[in-house]
């Protein structure tokens, strides 16, 4: 039995030490393998603050893991018989890191992908990323390997999932989101998870070869979203704005693919509806336009990504929730607003209005946004 724990070499006899296995796939993981029987105290420490997030004791041929899945510059200390036996500091340089986008939404992907590249540059690592629209990004980020969601990726040093994660009781899962993402901008939700300092970064998307006529007076609009609370619920708002644009000589193209009377919402008169087709053709129409006017939806993020002047009308979110570089129209002071940043959206309730549903104040936030408020922003650059 003693010999089982010994190994001969040419000079002497040395004890075989147990082997430590460490990775950071959905949280820091430590496994100690080997035949030397011993107990080890393992500490998972934030290397920047020296805060110990988790500590436990394991034996050889056992493993332990900290539940925190977002990126932390970990320092792992392992003690044997109260003496420091092994220490390791997170270092992703040259290693394979997988970053998975947990959302299929266009706006989420456009908000987040830029920070995958920022992570790669910071850590000088090999990044594999999965999104549900890889074709939008693959040409613009040649140093990132894009893969299909759900495909197994091997030989990883670390893995992070980007999204808004909840517990069963609808509280935010703070093991996956270090800060309540509803209280942060859409982009900062991603930079928080990836351990990056937040600076607004415009995501690069596939280039389009569009011949732009500088004399073309065209404005695009997007009036539909995935919940009624996202809509501009002023009953005459869109029509007033379209009439104003038409009177100024602008052609107004509707880029939303939903038809008239979708979920009870009527289309304004005086618009040309863009036919259903590839997203690339929507991008072309945006690029030919003097502006895009939309709500808190993916089309507004697409317009912003293309660097088209973007007018964003929203009351269900606070005015800091989306991109900064836009013309933002919010609910007037004193009106209800920001439910999306205060509560969990019930995606199964189309008429979700958690504060005033069923009352005359339902959707007050956007009902109170007037066409004059939107036109005032348009007059700044049209």
Coordinates of C-alpha atoms in Angstrom, one line a residue:
X1 CA 0.0 0.0 0.0
X2 CA 2.8 2.4 0.8
X3 CA 4.4 1.7 -2.6
X4 CA 1.2 2.6 -4.3
X5 CA 1.8 6.2 -3.2
X6 CA 5.5 6.2 -4.3
X7 CA 7.2 6.6 -7.6
X8 CA 10.8 5.7 -8.3
X9 CA 13.1 7.9 -10.4
X10 CA 16.8 7.6 -11.1
X11 CA 17.9 9.5 -8.0
X12 CA 15.5 8.8 -5.2
X13 CA 12.0 7.9 -4.2
X14 CA 9.4 10.7 -4.1
X15 CA 5.8 10.8 -3.0
X16 CA 3.2 11.1 -5.8
X17 CA 1.2 14.3 -5.2
X18 CA -2.5 14.5 -6.0
X19 CA -3.5 16.4 -9.1
X20 CA -5.6 19.5 -9.1
X21 CA -8.1 20.1 -12.0
X22 CA -9.6 23.6 -12.3
X23 CA -11.9 25.2 -14.8
X24 CA -14.5 27.9 -15.0
X25 CA -17.4 26.4 -17.0
X26 CA -20.5 27.9 -15.5
X27 CA -18.7 28.7 -12.3
X28 CA -15.3 27.9 -10.8
X29 CA -14.7 24.2 -10.3
X30 CA -12.0 22.3 -8.4
X31 CA -11.3 18.6 -8.4
X32 CA -8.5 16.9 -6.6
X33 CA -7.5 13.5 -8.0
X34 CA -5.0 11.0 -6.8
X35 CA -4.3 8.2 -4.4
X36 CA -2.8 10.2 -1.5
X37 CA -5.4 10.3 1.2
X38 CA -5.9 13.8 2.5
X39 CA -8.4 16.6 3.3
X40 CA -8.2 19.9 1.5
X41 CA -9.8 23.2 2.4
X42 CA -10.8 25.1 -0.8
X43 CA -11.5 28.8 -0.9
X44 CA -13.0 30.7 -3.9
X45 CA -11.9 34.3 -3.6
X46 CA -12.4 37.4 -5.7
X47 CA -8.8 38.3 -6.5
X48 CA -9.7 42.0 -6.8
X49 CA -11.4 42.4 -3.4
X50 CA -10.1 39.4 -1.5
X51 CA -13.7 38.5 -0.6
X52 CA -14.2 34.8 0.0
X53 CA -17.4 33.8 -1.8
X54 CA -17.3 30.1 -0.8
X55 CA -15.2 27.8 1.3
X56 CA -15.5 24.0 1.8
X57 CA -13.5 21.0 2.7
X58 CA -13.1 18.0 0.4
X59 CA -11.0 14.8 0.2
X60 CA -8.9 13.5 -2.7
X61 CA -11.0 12.2 -5.6
X62 CA -13.7 14.7 -4.8
X63 CA -14.8 18.0 -6.3
X64 CA -16.4 21.3 -5.3
X65 CA -17.8 24.3 -7.1
X66 CA -18.9 27.8 -6.4
X67 CA -22.4 28.7 -7.6
X68 CA -21.5 32.0 -9.1
X69 CA -21.6 31.7 -12.9
X70 CA -20.7 35.2 -14.1
X71 CA -17.1 36.2 -14.7
X72 CA -15.0 36.9 -11.7
X73 CA -11.2 37.1 -11.6
X74 CA -11.0 34.2 -9.2
X75 CA -8.2 33.3 -6.8
X76 CA -8.4 29.7 -5.6
X77 CA -6.5 28.7 -2.5
X78 CA -6.3 25.1 -1.4
X79 CA -5.0 24.2 2.1
X80 CA -3.7 20.9 3.3
X81 CA -3.3 20.5 7.1
X82 CA -3.8 24.3 7.5
X83 CA -0.9 25.0 5.1
X84 CA -1.3 26.6 1.7
X85 CA -0.9 23.7 -0.7
X86 CA -1.9 25.2 -4.0
X87 CA -3.0 28.6 -5.3
X88 CA -4.4 29.5 -8.7
X89 CA -5.5 32.8 -10.3
X90 CA -7.9 33.1 -13.2
X91 CA -6.0 33.6 -16.4
X92 CA -7.9 33.1 -19.7
X93 CA -5.1 34.3 -22.0
X94 CA -4.7 31.9 -24.9
X95 CA -7.5 29.6 -23.6
X96 CA -10.9 28.6 -25.0
X97 CA -13.9 30.5 -23.6
X98 CA -17.5 29.9 -24.6
X99 CA -20.0 32.7 -24.4
X100 CA -23.6 31.8 -25.0
X101 CA -26.4 34.2 -25.7
X102 CA -29.5 33.0 -23.9
X103 CA -32.0 35.1 -25.9
X104 CA -33.4 34.7 -29.4
X105 CA -34.5 38.4 -29.5
X106 CA -33.0 40.6 -32.1
X107 CA -32.6 43.5 -29.8
X108 CA -30.8 41.5 -27.1
X109 CA -28.3 40.0 -29.6
X110 CA -27.6 43.5 -31.1
X111 CA -27.1 44.9 -27.6
X112 CA -24.8 42.2 -26.4
X113 CA -22.5 40.9 -29.1
X114 CA -20.1 43.9 -29.0
X115 CA -19.1 42.9 -25.4
X116 CA -18.1 39.4 -26.5
X117 CA -15.5 41.0 -28.6
X118 CA -14.5 43.3 -25.7
X119 CA -14.1 40.2 -23.5
X120 CA -11.8 38.6 -26.2
X121 CA -9.6 41.7 -26.4
X122 CA -9.3 42.1 -22.7
X123 CA -8.4 38.5 -21.9
X124 CA -6.6 37.8 -25.2
X125 CA -8.4 34.4 -25.4
X126 CA -10.0 32.3 -28.0
X127 CA -13.7 33.0 -27.9
X128 CA -16.4 30.7 -29.1
X129 CA -19.8 32.4 -29.2
X130 CA -23.3 31.2 -29.9
X131 CA -26.2 33.4 -30.9
X132 CA -29.5 32.8 -32.7
X133 CA -28.4 35.0 -35.6
X134 CA -24.8 34.3 -36.2
X135 CA -25.0 35.4 -39.8
X136 CA -25.5 39.0 -38.7
X137 CA -22.1 39.1 -36.9
X138 CA -19.7 36.5 -38.3
X139 CA -18.1 38.7 -41.0
X140 CA -17.6 41.7 -38.7
X141 CA -16.0 39.7 -35.9
X142 CA -13.5 37.4 -37.6
X143 CA -11.6 36.7 -34.4
X144 CA -14.7 35.1 -32.8
X145 CA -15.7 31.6 -33.7
X146 CA -19.5 31.5 -33.9
X147 CA -21.3 28.2 -33.3
X148 CA -25.0 27.1 -33.3
X149 CA -26.7 27.2 -29.9
X150 CA -26.9 23.7 -28.4
X151 CA -23.9 22.3 -30.2
X152 CA -21.3 20.8 -27.8
X153 CA -18.1 22.8 -27.4
X154 CA -15.2 20.9 -25.9
X155 CA -11.9 21.7 -24.2
X156 CA -13.1 24.8 -22.5
X157 CA -11.4 26.9 -19.8
X158 CA -14.5 28.9 -19.1
X159 CA -18.1 29.4 -20.1
X160 CA -20.6 32.2 -19.5
X161 CA -24.3 32.6 -20.4
X162 CA -25.6 36.1 -21.1
X163 CA -29.3 36.8 -20.4
X164 CA -31.8 37.8 -17.7
X165 CA -32.2 34.9 -15.3
X166 CA -34.9 34.4 -12.7
X167 CA -35.4 32.0 -9.8
X168 CA -38.7 30.1 -9.5
X169 CA -40.1 32.8 -7.2
X170 CA -39.5 35.4 -10.0
X171 CA -36.6 37.0 -8.1
X172 CA -33.4 37.6 -10.1
X173 CA -30.9 34.8 -10.0
X174 CA -27.9 36.6 -8.6
X175 CA -25.6 33.7 -9.2
X176 CA -26.0 34.4 -12.9
X177 CA -26.5 38.1 -12.9
X178 CA -24.2 40.0 -10.5
X179 CA -26.5 43.0 -10.4
X180 CA -30.3 43.0 -11.0
X181 CA -30.3 43.5 -14.8
X182 CA -33.7 45.3 -14.7
X183 CA -31.9 48.2 -12.9
X184 CA -29.2 48.4 -15.6
X185 CA -29.1 49.3 -19.3
X186 CA -29.6 46.5 -21.8
X187 CA -26.0 46.6 -22.7
X188 CA -24.7 46.7 -19.1
X189 CA -26.5 43.5 -18.4
X190 CA -24.0 41.8 -20.6
X191 CA -20.9 43.7 -19.5
X192 CA -21.8 42.9 -15.9
X193 CA -21.9 39.1 -16.6
X194 CA -18.7 39.2 -18.5
X195 CA -16.9 41.3 -15.9
X196 CA -16.2 44.3 -18.1
X197 CA -16.3 48.0 -17.4
X198 CA -19.4 49.4 -19.1
X199 CA -19.0 51.9 -22.0
X200 CA -21.7 51.9 -24.6
X201 CA -20.4 50.1 -27.7
X202 CA -22.2 49.8 -31.0
X203 CA -22.4 46.3 -32.2
X204 CA -21.1 45.8 -35.8
X205 CA -23.3 43.9 -38.2
X206 CA -23.0 42.7 -41.7
X207 CA -22.4 45.4 -44.3
X208 CA -24.9 46.1 -47.0
X209 CA -24.1 47.4 -50.4
X210 CA -26.8 50.0 -50.7
X211 CA -26.9 52.9 -53.1
X212 CA -28.1 55.8 -51.1
X213 CA -29.8 58.7 -52.8
X214 CA -29.2 61.8 -50.7
X215 CA -32.3 63.5 -52.1
X216 CA -34.6 60.7 -51.1
X217 CA -36.9 61.9 -48.3
X218 CA -37.8 58.6 -46.6
X219 CA -38.5 57.8 -42.9
X220 CA -39.1 54.3 -41.6
X221 CA -41.2 53.4 -38.6
X222 CA -41.8 50.3 -36.5
X223 CA -45.0 50.3 -34.6
X224 CA -45.3 46.7 -33.2
X225 CA -43.7 44.8 -30.4
X226 CA -44.0 41.6 -28.4
X227 CA -46.4 43.1 -25.8
X228 CA -49.0 45.8 -25.8
X229 CA -47.1 47.6 -23.0
X230 CA -44.3 48.2 -25.5
X231 CA -46.6 49.9 -28.0
X232 CA -47.2 53.7 -28.4
X233 CA -50.7 53.5 -27.0
X234 CA -51.7 57.1 -27.8
X235 CA -54.7 56.3 -30.2
X236 CA -53.8 59.2 -32.6
X237 CA -50.0 59.3 -32.1
X238 CA -48.7 57.4 -35.1
X239 CA -51.3 58.9 -37.5
X240 CA -50.4 62.4 -36.4
X241 CA -46.7 61.8 -36.9
X242 CA -47.2 60.1 -40.3
X243 CA -49.4 63.0 -41.4
X244 CA -46.7 65.5 -40.4
X245 CA -44.0 63.6 -42.3
X246 CA -46.2 63.2 -45.4
X247 CA -46.9 67.0 -45.3
X248 CA -43.2 67.6 -45.2
X249 CA -42.8 65.5 -48.3
X250 CA -41.5 62.3 -46.7
X251 CA -42.3 58.8 -47.8
X252 CA -43.0 56.7 -44.6
X253 CA -42.2 53.0 -44.8
X254 CA -43.6 50.7 -42.2
X255 CA -41.0 48.0 -41.4
X256 CA -43.0 45.9 -38.9
X257 CA -44.1 42.7 -40.5
X258 CA -47.4 42.4 -38.6
X259 CA -50.5 43.4 -40.5
X260 CA -53.4 45.8 -39.9
X261 CA -55.4 45.0 -36.7
X262 CA -52.6 42.9 -35.2
X263 CA -53.7 42.2 -31.6
X264 CA -56.3 45.0 -32.1
X265 CA -53.8 47.6 -33.3
X266 CA -54.6 49.6 -36.4
X267 CA -51.9 50.7 -38.9
X268 CA -51.7 54.4 -39.7
X269 CA -52.8 55.6 -43.1
X270 CA -50.2 57.2 -45.5
X271 CA -47.5 54.5 -45.0
X272 CA -46.0 52.0 -47.4
X273 CA -45.7 48.6 -45.7
X274 CA -42.4 46.9 -46.5
X275 CA -43.1 43.3 -47.7
X276 CA -42.1 40.4 -45.6
X277 CA -38.6 39.2 -46.4
X278 CA -35.1 38.8 -45.1
X279 CA -33.9 41.1 -42.4
X280 CA -31.2 42.4 -44.8
X281 CA -33.8 44.1 -46.9
X282 CA -35.2 45.8 -43.8
X283 CA -31.6 47.0 -43.1
X284 CA -31.4 48.4 -46.7
X285 CA -34.6 50.5 -46.1
X286 CA -33.2 51.9 -42.9
X287 CA -29.9 52.8 -44.5
X288 CA -31.8 54.8 -47.2
X289 CA -33.8 56.7 -44.6
X290 CA -33.3 59.9 -42.8
X291 CA -34.5 58.4 -39.6
X292 CA -36.2 55.4 -38.0
X293 CA -39.0 55.9 -35.4
X294 CA -39.8 52.9 -33.2
X295 CA -40.5 51.6 -29.8
X296 CA -38.5 49.5 -27.3
X297 CA -38.1 46.6 -29.8
X298 CA -35.4 44.9 -31.9
X299 CA -36.0 47.2 -34.9
X300 CA -34.9 50.2 -32.8
X301 CA -31.7 48.3 -31.9
X302 CA -31.1 47.4 -35.6
X303 CA -31.5 51.1 -36.6
X304 CA -29.1 52.1 -33.9
X305 CA -26.6 49.4 -34.9
X306 CA -26.7 50.8 -38.5
X307 CA -26.0 54.3 -37.1
X308 CA -29.3 55.6 -38.5
X309 CA -30.9 58.5 -36.5
X310 CA -33.2 56.6 -34.1
X311 CA -36.2 58.0 -32.4
X312 CA -37.3 55.7 -29.6
X313 CA -40.8 56.0 -28.0
X314 CA -41.1 54.1 -24.7
X315 CA -42.9 54.3 -21.4
X316 CA -42.7 50.7 -20.1
X317 CA -39.0 51.2 -19.6
X318 CA -37.1 54.1 -18.0
X319 CA -35.3 56.5 -20.3
X320 CA -31.9 55.0 -19.4
X321 CA -32.8 51.4 -20.2
X322 CA -31.9 51.3 -23.9
X323 CA -29.1 52.9 -25.9
X324 CA -27.9 56.4 -25.0
X325 CA -27.2 57.5 -28.6
X326 CA -30.8 58.0 -29.7
X327 CA -33.7 60.5 -29.5
X328 CA -35.6 59.2 -26.6
X329 CA -39.2 60.1 -25.8
X330 CA -40.5 59.0 -22.4
X331 CA -43.7 59.4 -20.4
X332 CA -44.3 62.9 -19.1
X333 CA -43.2 63.6 -15.5
X334 CA -45.7 62.4 -13.0
X335 CA -47.1 59.6 -15.2
X336 CA -46.6 55.9 -14.4
X337 CA -43.6 54.4 -16.2
X338 CA -40.8 51.9 -16.0
X339 CA -42.7 48.8 -15.1
X340 CA -40.3 46.7 -17.1
X341 CA -37.4 47.9 -15.0
X342 CA -39.2 47.3 -11.8
X343 CA -41.0 44.0 -12.2
X344 CA -40.8 40.8 -14.1
X345 CA -42.6 40.9 -17.5
X346 CA -45.3 38.3 -17.8
X347 CA -44.7 37.3 -21.4
X348 CA -48.0 35.3 -21.4
X349 CA -50.1 38.3 -20.7
X350 CA -50.4 40.4 -23.8
X351 CA -52.0 43.3 -21.9
X352 CA -49.5 43.2 -19.1
X353 CA -49.8 46.5 -17.2
X354 CA -48.9 45.6 -13.6
X355 CA -49.8 48.9 -12.0
X356 CA -53.1 49.8 -13.7
X357 CA -54.4 46.9 -15.7
X358 CA -58.2 47.1 -16.1
X359 CA -58.4 50.7 -15.1
X360 CA -58.6 54.0 -17.1
X361 CA -54.9 54.4 -16.4
X362 CA -53.9 51.2 -18.3
X363 CA -50.9 51.9 -20.5
X364 CA -50.8 55.5 -19.2
X365 CA -47.1 55.7 -19.8
X366 CA -47.4 55.8 -23.6
X367 CA -50.9 57.1 -23.9
X368 CA -49.6 60.3 -22.4
X369 CA -46.7 60.6 -24.9
X370 CA -48.1 63.1 -27.5
X371 CA -47.4 63.4 -31.2
X372 CA -46.1 66.9 -30.5
X373 CA -43.4 65.4 -28.2
X374 CA -42.2 63.1 -31.0
X375 CA -42.4 65.8 -33.7
X376 CA -40.4 68.1 -31.5
X377 CA -37.6 65.6 -31.6
X378 CA -37.9 65.0 -35.3
X379 CA -37.6 68.7 -36.0
X380 CA -34.1 68.7 -34.4
X381 CA -32.7 66.9 -37.5
X382 CA -35.3 66.6 -40.2

